CSV table of C-alpha atoms in Angstrom, one decimal:
chain,number,residue,atom,x,y,z
A,1,MET,CA,37.7,-15.0,-14.2
A,2,PRO,CA,36.2,-15.0,-17.6
A,3,PHE,CA,33.3,-13.1,-17.8
A,4,GLY,CA,31.0,-16.3,-18.4
A,5,ASN,CA,32.2,-18.0,-15.3
A,6,SER,CA,31.7,-14.9,-13.1
A,7,TYR,CA,28.1,-14.5,-14.3
A,8,GLU,CA,27.5,-18.2,-13.8
A,9,ALA,CA,28.9,-18.0,-10.3
A,10,ALA,CA,27.0,-15.0,-9.6
A,11,ARG,CA,23.7,-16.5,-10.8
A,12,MET,CA,24.4,-19.7,-8.5
A,13,LYS,CA,25.2,-17.7,-5.6
A,14,ARG,CA,21.7,-15.7,-5.9
A,15,VAL,CA,20.0,-19.1,-6.3
A,16,GLY,CA,21.7,-20.4,-3.3
A,17,ALA,CA,20.6,-17.2,-1.5
A,18,PHE,CA,16.9,-17.9,-2.6
A,19,LEU,CA,16.9,-21.4,-1.6
A,20,ALA,CA,18.6,-20.5,2.1
A,21,VAL,CA,15.7,-17.8,2.2
A,22,LEU,CA,12.9,-20.2,1.3
A,23,VAL,CA,14.1,-23.0,3.6
A,24,ILE,CA,14.2,-20.8,6.4
A,25,GLY,CA,10.6,-19.3,5.7
A,26,VAL,CA,9.2,-22.9,5.2
A,27,ALA,CA,10.6,-24.0,8.4
A,28,ALA,CA,9.4,-20.8,10.3
A,29,LEU,CA,5.7,-21.5,8.9
A,30,TYR,CA,6.0,-25.1,9.7
A,31,PHE,CA,6.9,-24.3,13.6
A,32,SER,CA,4.5,-21.4,13.7
A,33,GLN,CA,1.9,-23.8,12.7
A,34,ARG,CA,2.8,-26.4,14.9
A,35,ARG,CA,1.9,-24.1,17.9
A,36,ARG,CA,-1.5,-23.8,16.4
A,37,GLU,CA,-2.5,-27.3,15.6
A,38,SER,CA,-5.9,-26.3,14.4
A,39,THR,CA,-4.6,-24.7,11.6
A,40,PRO,CA,-3.2,-26.5,8.4
A,41,VAL,CA,-0.1,-25.6,6.6
A,42,SER,CA,-1.4,-23.7,3.2
A,43,ALA,CA,0.4,-24.3,0.6
A,44,ASN,CA,-0.1,-20.9,-0.8
A,45,ALA,CA,1.8,-19.5,2.2
A,46,VAL,CA,4.7,-21.6,1.1
A,47,VAL,CA,4.3,-20.0,-2.4
A,48,GLU,CA,3.7,-16.4,-0.8
A,49,ILE,CA,6.9,-16.8,1.1
A,50,ALA,CA,9.0,-18.0,-2.1
A,51,ALA,CA,7.6,-15.2,-4.1
A,52,ASP,CA,8.4,-13.0,-1.4
A,53,ALA,CA,12.2,-13.9,-1.1
A,54,GLN,CA,12.5,-13.9,-4.8
A,55,ARG,CA,11.1,-10.4,-5.3
A,56,ASP,CA,13.5,-9.2,-2.3
A,57,LEU,CA,16.4,-10.8,-3.8
A,58,SER,CA,15.6,-9.3,-7.2
A,59,ARG,CA,15.5,-5.5,-6.0
A,60,VAL,CA,19.4,-4.9,-6.1
A,61,PRO,CA,19.9,-5.2,-9.7
A,62,MET,CA,16.7,-3.4,-10.7
A,63,ARG,CA,18.2,-0.4,-8.8
A,64,PHE,CA,20.6,-0.1,-12.0
A,65,THR,CA,17.9,-0.4,-14.7
A,66,ARG,CA,15.3,2.1,-13.5
A,67,LEU,CA,12.6,2.9,-15.7
A,68,SER,CA,12.5,6.6,-16.9
A,69,ASP,CA,9.7,8.9,-15.7
A,70,ASP,CA,7.9,8.8,-19.2
A,71,ASP,CA,8.0,5.1,-19.2
A,72,GLU,CA,6.8,4.6,-15.7
A,73,ILE,CA,3.8,7.0,-16.1
A,74,ALA,CA,2.8,5.0,-19.4
A,75,ILE,CA,3.0,1.7,-17.6
A,76,GLY,CA,0.9,3.0,-14.7
A,77,ASN,CA,-1.6,4.7,-17.1
A,78,GLN,CA,-2.1,1.3,-18.9
A,79,LEU,CA,-2.6,-0.4,-15.5
A,80,ALA,CA,-4.9,2.2,-14.2
A,81,GLU,CA,-7.0,1.5,-17.5
A,82,GLN,CA,-6.7,-2.1,-17.0
A,83,TYR,CA,-8.2,-2.0,-13.4
A,84,SER,CA,-10.8,0.8,-14.0
A,85,VAL,CA,-14.4,-0.2,-12.9
A,86,THR,CA,-17.0,1.4,-14.8
A,87,ASN,CA,-20.0,1.9,-12.4
A,88,ALA,CA,-23.0,3.2,-14.3
A,89,GLU,CA,-24.9,4.3,-11.2
A,90,VAL,CA,-22.6,6.9,-9.6
A,91,THR,CA,-24.6,8.6,-7.0
A,92,PRO,CA,-23.8,12.5,-5.9
A,93,GLU,CA,-22.3,10.9,-2.6
A,94,ASP,CA,-19.7,8.9,-5.1
A,95,GLN,CA,-18.9,11.9,-7.0
A,96,ALA,CA,-18.5,13.9,-3.8
A,97,LEU,CA,-16.4,11.0,-1.9
A,98,GLU,CA,-14.0,10.9,-5.3
A,99,SER,CA,-13.6,15.2,-5.2
A,100,TYR,CA,-12.9,15.0,-1.3
A,101,VAL,CA,-10.1,12.4,-2.0
A,102,ARG,CA,-8.7,14.2,-5.2
A,103,ARG,CA,-8.5,17.7,-3.1
A,104,VAL,CA,-7.0,16.0,-0.3
A,105,GLY,CA,-4.5,13.9,-2.1
A,106,SER,CA,-3.6,17.2,-4.4
A,107,ALA,CA,-2.7,19.2,-1.1
A,108,VAL,CA,-0.1,16.3,-0.2
A,109,ALA,CA,1.3,15.4,-3.3
A,110,LEU,CA,2.3,18.8,-3.9
A,111,HIS,CA,5.4,18.1,-1.5
A,112,ALA,CA,6.4,15.2,-3.1
A,113,HIS,CA,10.3,14.8,-4.2
A,114,ARG,CA,9.2,13.6,-7.6
A,115,ARG,CA,6.9,15.7,-9.9
A,116,LEU,CA,4.7,13.2,-11.3
A,117,PRO,CA,1.0,13.7,-12.4
A,118,TYR,CA,-0.4,12.0,-9.3
A,119,SER,CA,-4.0,11.3,-9.5
A,120,PHE,CA,-6.4,10.0,-6.6
A,121,HIS,CA,-9.3,7.4,-7.0
A,122,VAL,CA,-11.9,5.9,-4.9
A,123,PHE,CA,-11.8,2.2,-5.2
A,124,GLU,CA,-15.7,1.3,-5.2
A,125,ASN,CA,-15.5,-1.5,-3.0
A,126,ARG,CA,-16.6,-1.4,0.7
A,127,GLY,CA,-14.9,-4.8,1.5
A,128,MET,CA,-11.5,-3.2,0.5
A,129,ILE,CA,-9.9,-2.1,3.6
A,130,ASN,CA,-6.6,-1.1,1.9
A,131,ALA,CA,-5.1,1.5,-0.4
A,132,PHE,CA,-2.6,1.0,-3.1
A,133,SER,CA,-0.6,2.9,-5.7
A,134,LEU,CA,0.6,2.3,-9.3
A,135,PRO,CA,3.7,3.6,-11.2
A,136,GLY,CA,3.7,6.7,-12.7
A,137,GLY,CA,1.2,8.6,-10.0
A,138,HIS,CA,-2.2,6.6,-9.6
A,139,VAL,CA,-3.2,6.4,-6.0
A,140,TYR,CA,-6.4,4.5,-4.9
A,141,VAL,CA,-8.1,4.2,-1.6
A,142,GLY,CA,-10.8,1.5,-0.9
A,143,LYS,CA,-14.0,2.7,0.0
A,144,GLY,CA,-13.8,0.1,3.4
A,145,LEU,CA,-10.9,1.9,4.3
A,146,LEU,CA,-12.3,5.3,3.9
A,147,ASP,CA,-15.5,4.1,6.1
A,148,LEU,CA,-12.9,3.4,9.0
A,149,MET,CA,-11.7,7.0,8.7
A,150,THR,CA,-13.0,9.7,11.3
A,151,SER,CA,-10.7,12.5,10.1
A,152,GLU,CA,-9.3,14.3,7.1
A,153,ASP,CA,-5.8,13.9,8.5
A,154,GLN,CA,-6.2,10.1,8.8
A,155,LEU,CA,-6.9,10.1,4.6
A,156,ALA,CA,-4.0,12.6,4.2
A,157,PHE,CA,-1.8,10.1,5.8
A,158,ILE,CA,-2.8,7.2,3.8
A,159,ILE,CA,-2.3,9.3,0.8
A,160,GLY,CA,1.0,10.2,1.8
A,161,HIS,CA,2.0,6.9,2.4
A,162,GLU,CA,1.0,5.7,-0.8
A,163,VAL,CA,2.6,8.5,-2.7
A,164,GLU,CA,5.8,7.8,-0.8
A,165,HIS,CA,5.5,3.9,-2.6
A,166,ILE,CA,5.5,6.0,-5.7
A,167,ASP,CA,8.0,8.6,-4.9
A,168,HIS,CA,10.8,6.1,-3.4
A,169,TYR,CA,10.5,4.0,-6.6
A,170,HIS,CA,9.0,1.0,-4.7
A,171,CYS,CA,6.1,0.6,-7.5
A,172,ALA,CA,8.4,1.1,-10.4
A,173,GLU,CA,10.6,-1.7,-9.0
A,174,ARG,CA,7.6,-3.7,-8.5
A,175,VAL,CA,6.4,-3.8,-11.9
A,176,GLN,CA,10.1,-4.5,-13.2
A,177,ILE,CA,10.4,-7.4,-10.6
A,178,GLU,CA,6.9,-8.7,-11.6
A,179,ALA,CA,7.9,-8.6,-15.3
A,180,ARG,CA,11.1,-10.4,-14.9
A,181,LEU,CA,9.4,-13.2,-12.8
A,182,ARG,CA,6.5,-13.5,-15.3
A,183,HIS,CA,9.1,-13.3,-18.6
A,184,LEU,CA,7.0,-10.1,-19.9
A,185,ASN,CA,8.4,-7.5,-22.0
A,186,LEU,CA,6.9,-4.1,-20.5
A,187,GLY,CA,7.7,-2.5,-24.1
A,188,MET,CA,4.8,-4.9,-25.7
A,189,VAL,CA,1.3,-4.2,-26.0
A,190,GLY,CA,-0.8,-6.2,-23.8
A,191,ALA,CA,2.2,-7.3,-21.6
A,192,LEU,CA,0.7,-5.7,-18.5
A,193,VAL,CA,-2.5,-7.7,-18.5
A,194,GLU,CA,-0.4,-10.5,-16.9
A,195,ILE,CA,0.1,-8.2,-13.6
A,196,PRO,CA,-3.3,-8.8,-11.6
A,197,LEU,CA,-4.4,-5.9,-9.1
A,198,ALA,CA,-3.3,-8.2,-6.0
A,199,VAL,CA,0.0,-7.5,-7.0
A,200,TRP,CA,-0.5,-3.9,-5.7
A,201,GLU,CA,-2.6,-4.7,-2.7
A,202,ALA,CA,0.2,-7.2,-1.5
A,203,GLY,CA,2.3,-4.3,0.0
A,204,TYR,CA,5.8,-4.4,0.0
A,205,ASN,CA,8.6,-5.5,2.4
A,206,LYS,CA,8.7,-4.1,6.1
A,207,ASP,CA,11.6,-1.5,5.5
A,208,GLU,CA,9.6,0.0,2.3
A,209,GLU,CA,6.2,-0.1,4.5
A,210,LEU,CA,7.8,1.7,7.4
A,211,GLU,CA,9.9,4.2,4.9
A,212,ALA,CA,6.2,5.1,3.4
A,213,ASP,CA,4.8,5.2,6.7
A,214,ARG,CA,7.8,8.1,7.9
A,215,GLU,CA,7.7,9.9,4.6
A,216,GLY,CA,3.8,10.0,4.2
A,217,MET,CA,3.5,11.6,7.6
A,218,ARG,CA,6.0,14.2,6.8
A,219,LEU,CA,3.9,14.8,3.3
A,220,ALA,CA,0.8,15.1,5.3
A,221,VAL,CA,2.4,17.6,7.8
A,222,LEU,CA,3.7,19.7,5.1
A,223,GLY,CA,0.3,19.7,3.7
A,224,GLY,CA,-1.1,21.4,6.7
A,225,TYR,CA,-2.3,18.1,8.5
A,226,SER,CA,-1.8,16.5,11.9
A,227,PRO,CA,0.6,13.8,12.5
A,228,TYR,CA,-1.8,12.3,14.9
A,229,GLY,CA,-4.0,11.4,11.9
A,230,ALA,CA,-1.2,8.8,11.7
A,231,VAL,CA,-1.4,7.9,15.0
A,232,SER,CA,-5.1,7.7,15.6
A,233,LEU,CA,-5.3,5.2,12.3
A,234,PHE,CA,-2.9,3.0,13.8
A,235,GLU,CA,-4.7,3.0,17.0
A,236,LYS,CA,-8.2,1.8,15.2
A,237,PHE,CA,-5.8,-0.7,13.0
A,238,SER,CA,-4.5,-2.0,16.5
A,239,LYS,CA,-7.8,-2.6,17.7
A,240,LEU,CA,-9.1,-3.9,14.4
A,241,HIS,CA,-6.3,-6.6,14.7
A,242,ASN,CA,-7.1,-7.6,18.2
A,243,GLU,CA,-10.7,-8.1,17.4
A,244,TYR,CA,-10.4,-9.9,14.1
A,245,ILE,CA,-6.9,-11.3,13.9
A,246,ILE,CA,-5.7,-12.5,17.4
A,247,HIS,CA,-9.5,-12.5,18.7
A,248,ALA,CA,-8.2,-10.7,22.0
A,249,GLU,CA,-11.3,-8.5,22.0
A,250,SER,CA,-14.9,-8.8,20.7
A,251,PRO,CA,-15.7,-6.8,17.7
A,252,GLU,CA,-17.5,-3.4,18.5
A,253,GLU,CA,-18.9,-2.9,14.8
A,254,GLU,CA,-19.7,-6.0,12.5
A,255,LEU,CA,-17.8,-6.3,9.3
A,256,SER,CA,-18.8,-8.2,6.1
A,257,GLN,CA,-16.7,-11.5,5.4
A,258,LEU,CA,-14.9,-9.9,2.4
A,259,ALA,CA,-14.0,-7.0,4.5
A,260,ILE,CA,-12.8,-9.2,7.1
A,261,GLN,CA,-10.7,-11.1,4.4
A,262,SER,CA,-9.1,-7.6,3.2
A,263,LEU,CA,-8.3,-6.6,6.8
A,264,GLU,CA,-6.5,-10.1,7.0
A,265,GLY,CA,-4.6,-9.3,4.0
A,266,TYR,CA,-3.5,-5.8,4.8
A,267,PHE,CA,-2.1,-7.2,8.3
A,268,ARG,CA,-0.1,-9.8,6.4
A,269,SER,CA,1.1,-7.4,4.0
A,270,HIS,CA,2.1,-4.7,6.5
A,271,PRO,CA,4.3,-4.2,9.8
A,272,GLN,CA,2.3,-4.7,12.9
A,273,PRO,CA,0.2,-1.8,14.2
A,274,SER,CA,2.1,-1.6,17.1
A,275,GLU,CA,5.5,-1.1,15.3
A,276,ARG,CA,3.9,1.5,13.0
A,277,LEU,CA,2.5,3.2,16.1
A,278,ALA,CA,5.7,3.4,17.8
A,279,GLN,CA,7.7,4.9,14.8
A,280,ALA,CA,4.9,7.7,14.5
A,281,TYR,CA,5.6,8.7,18.1
A,282,THR,CA,9.3,8.6,17.8
A,283,LEU,CA,8.9,10.8,14.7
A,284,ILE,CA,6.8,13.1,16.3
A,285,ALA,CA,9.3,13.7,18.9
A,286,GLN,CA,12.1,14.0,16.7
A,287,GLU,CA,10.3,16.6,14.8
A,288,GLY,CA,8.8,18.3,17.3
A,289,TRP,CA,5.2,17.8,16.3
A,290,GLN,CA,3.6,17.3,19.7
A,291,ASP,CA,1.5,20.2,19.4
A,292,ARG,CA,0.3,19.4,16.3
A,293,LYS,CA,-2.7,17.4,17.6
A,294,THR,CA,-5.9,19.1,16.3
A,295,GLN,CA,-7.2,17.0,13.4
A,296,LYS,CA,-9.9,18.2,11.0
A,297,PRO,CA,-13.2,16.0,10.5
A,298,PHE,CA,-13.5,13.8,7.5
A,299,ARG,CA,-16.4,15.7,6.1
A,300,VAL,CA,-17.5,15.5,2.5
A,301,GLU,CA,-19.6,18.3,1.4
A,302,TYR,CA,-21.8,18.3,-1.9
A,303,GLU,CA,-24.8,19.8,-3.1
A,304,VAL,CA,-27.2,18.2,-5.5
A,305,HIS,CA,-29.3,20.2,-8.2
A,306,ASN,CA,-31.4,18.5,-10.5
A,307,GLY,CA,-30.1,15.1,-9.2
A,308,LYS,CA,-26.7,16.3,-10.6
A,309,PHE,CA,-23.4,16.7,-8.3
A,310,VAL,CA,-22.6,20.2,-8.0
A,311,LYS,CA,-19.8,20.7,-5.2
């Protein structure tokens, strides 16, 4: 078969696969909404299904055009600069929290497979119950998520999870997929401004999220933390899911409307807490980690001398 015909056949096959996934997704959405007649079908939900389907179908060719580490780092640095928020009123507590996240992150990332310049940041938004990572090594943890934590081991797991999205090229592939969908030239100055922060908050497909859970737990354990940090966090997520998403329980603590919206987005973009919890227990049993139950308290230490953060 001539090359042109072969290429056209392959393209038509991909388009057919995309349409099939889209039809199935819309049908599933329609029937799920019929069971809950009080909730109207959202056009945004249909668009999200289509976008997710196209991203998944675009993943295969991306594996053959992987970015070099230097290019990935440069892209990540540009994105980090683009998303940075300058807060003129940084308190000693803010500085201490940032330092704490950096310290835990450094201990965890030390065991990543890829030797990248990992850096760790607090995303200064208490309404953000999420974390995300960028190509090349930047990891952000939302203040709203930090507020839910009761142990350092939980933080170590979250950071490990995000590091593994970088370590396993999930972030690098995502930026290439977004560039293709938006017809961007990643080599052009200013092209990355077209990629919004929401792209990174949206999470990855189920297999990648569960992979990041498994490998993130391993990184945390190698960094000296308990795997039960992940377990206790998933239990917390399960409780919040019951309280705010399916309303099976009355909330014990009141969250802001922005935090609730962030929580809803987090649960839409990640596997069910019960599934993540089951995988965590399976991994603990497989690795023989059952006796590593002791967790370190979430404790930010700082001193203030003349109004300045010291430690």
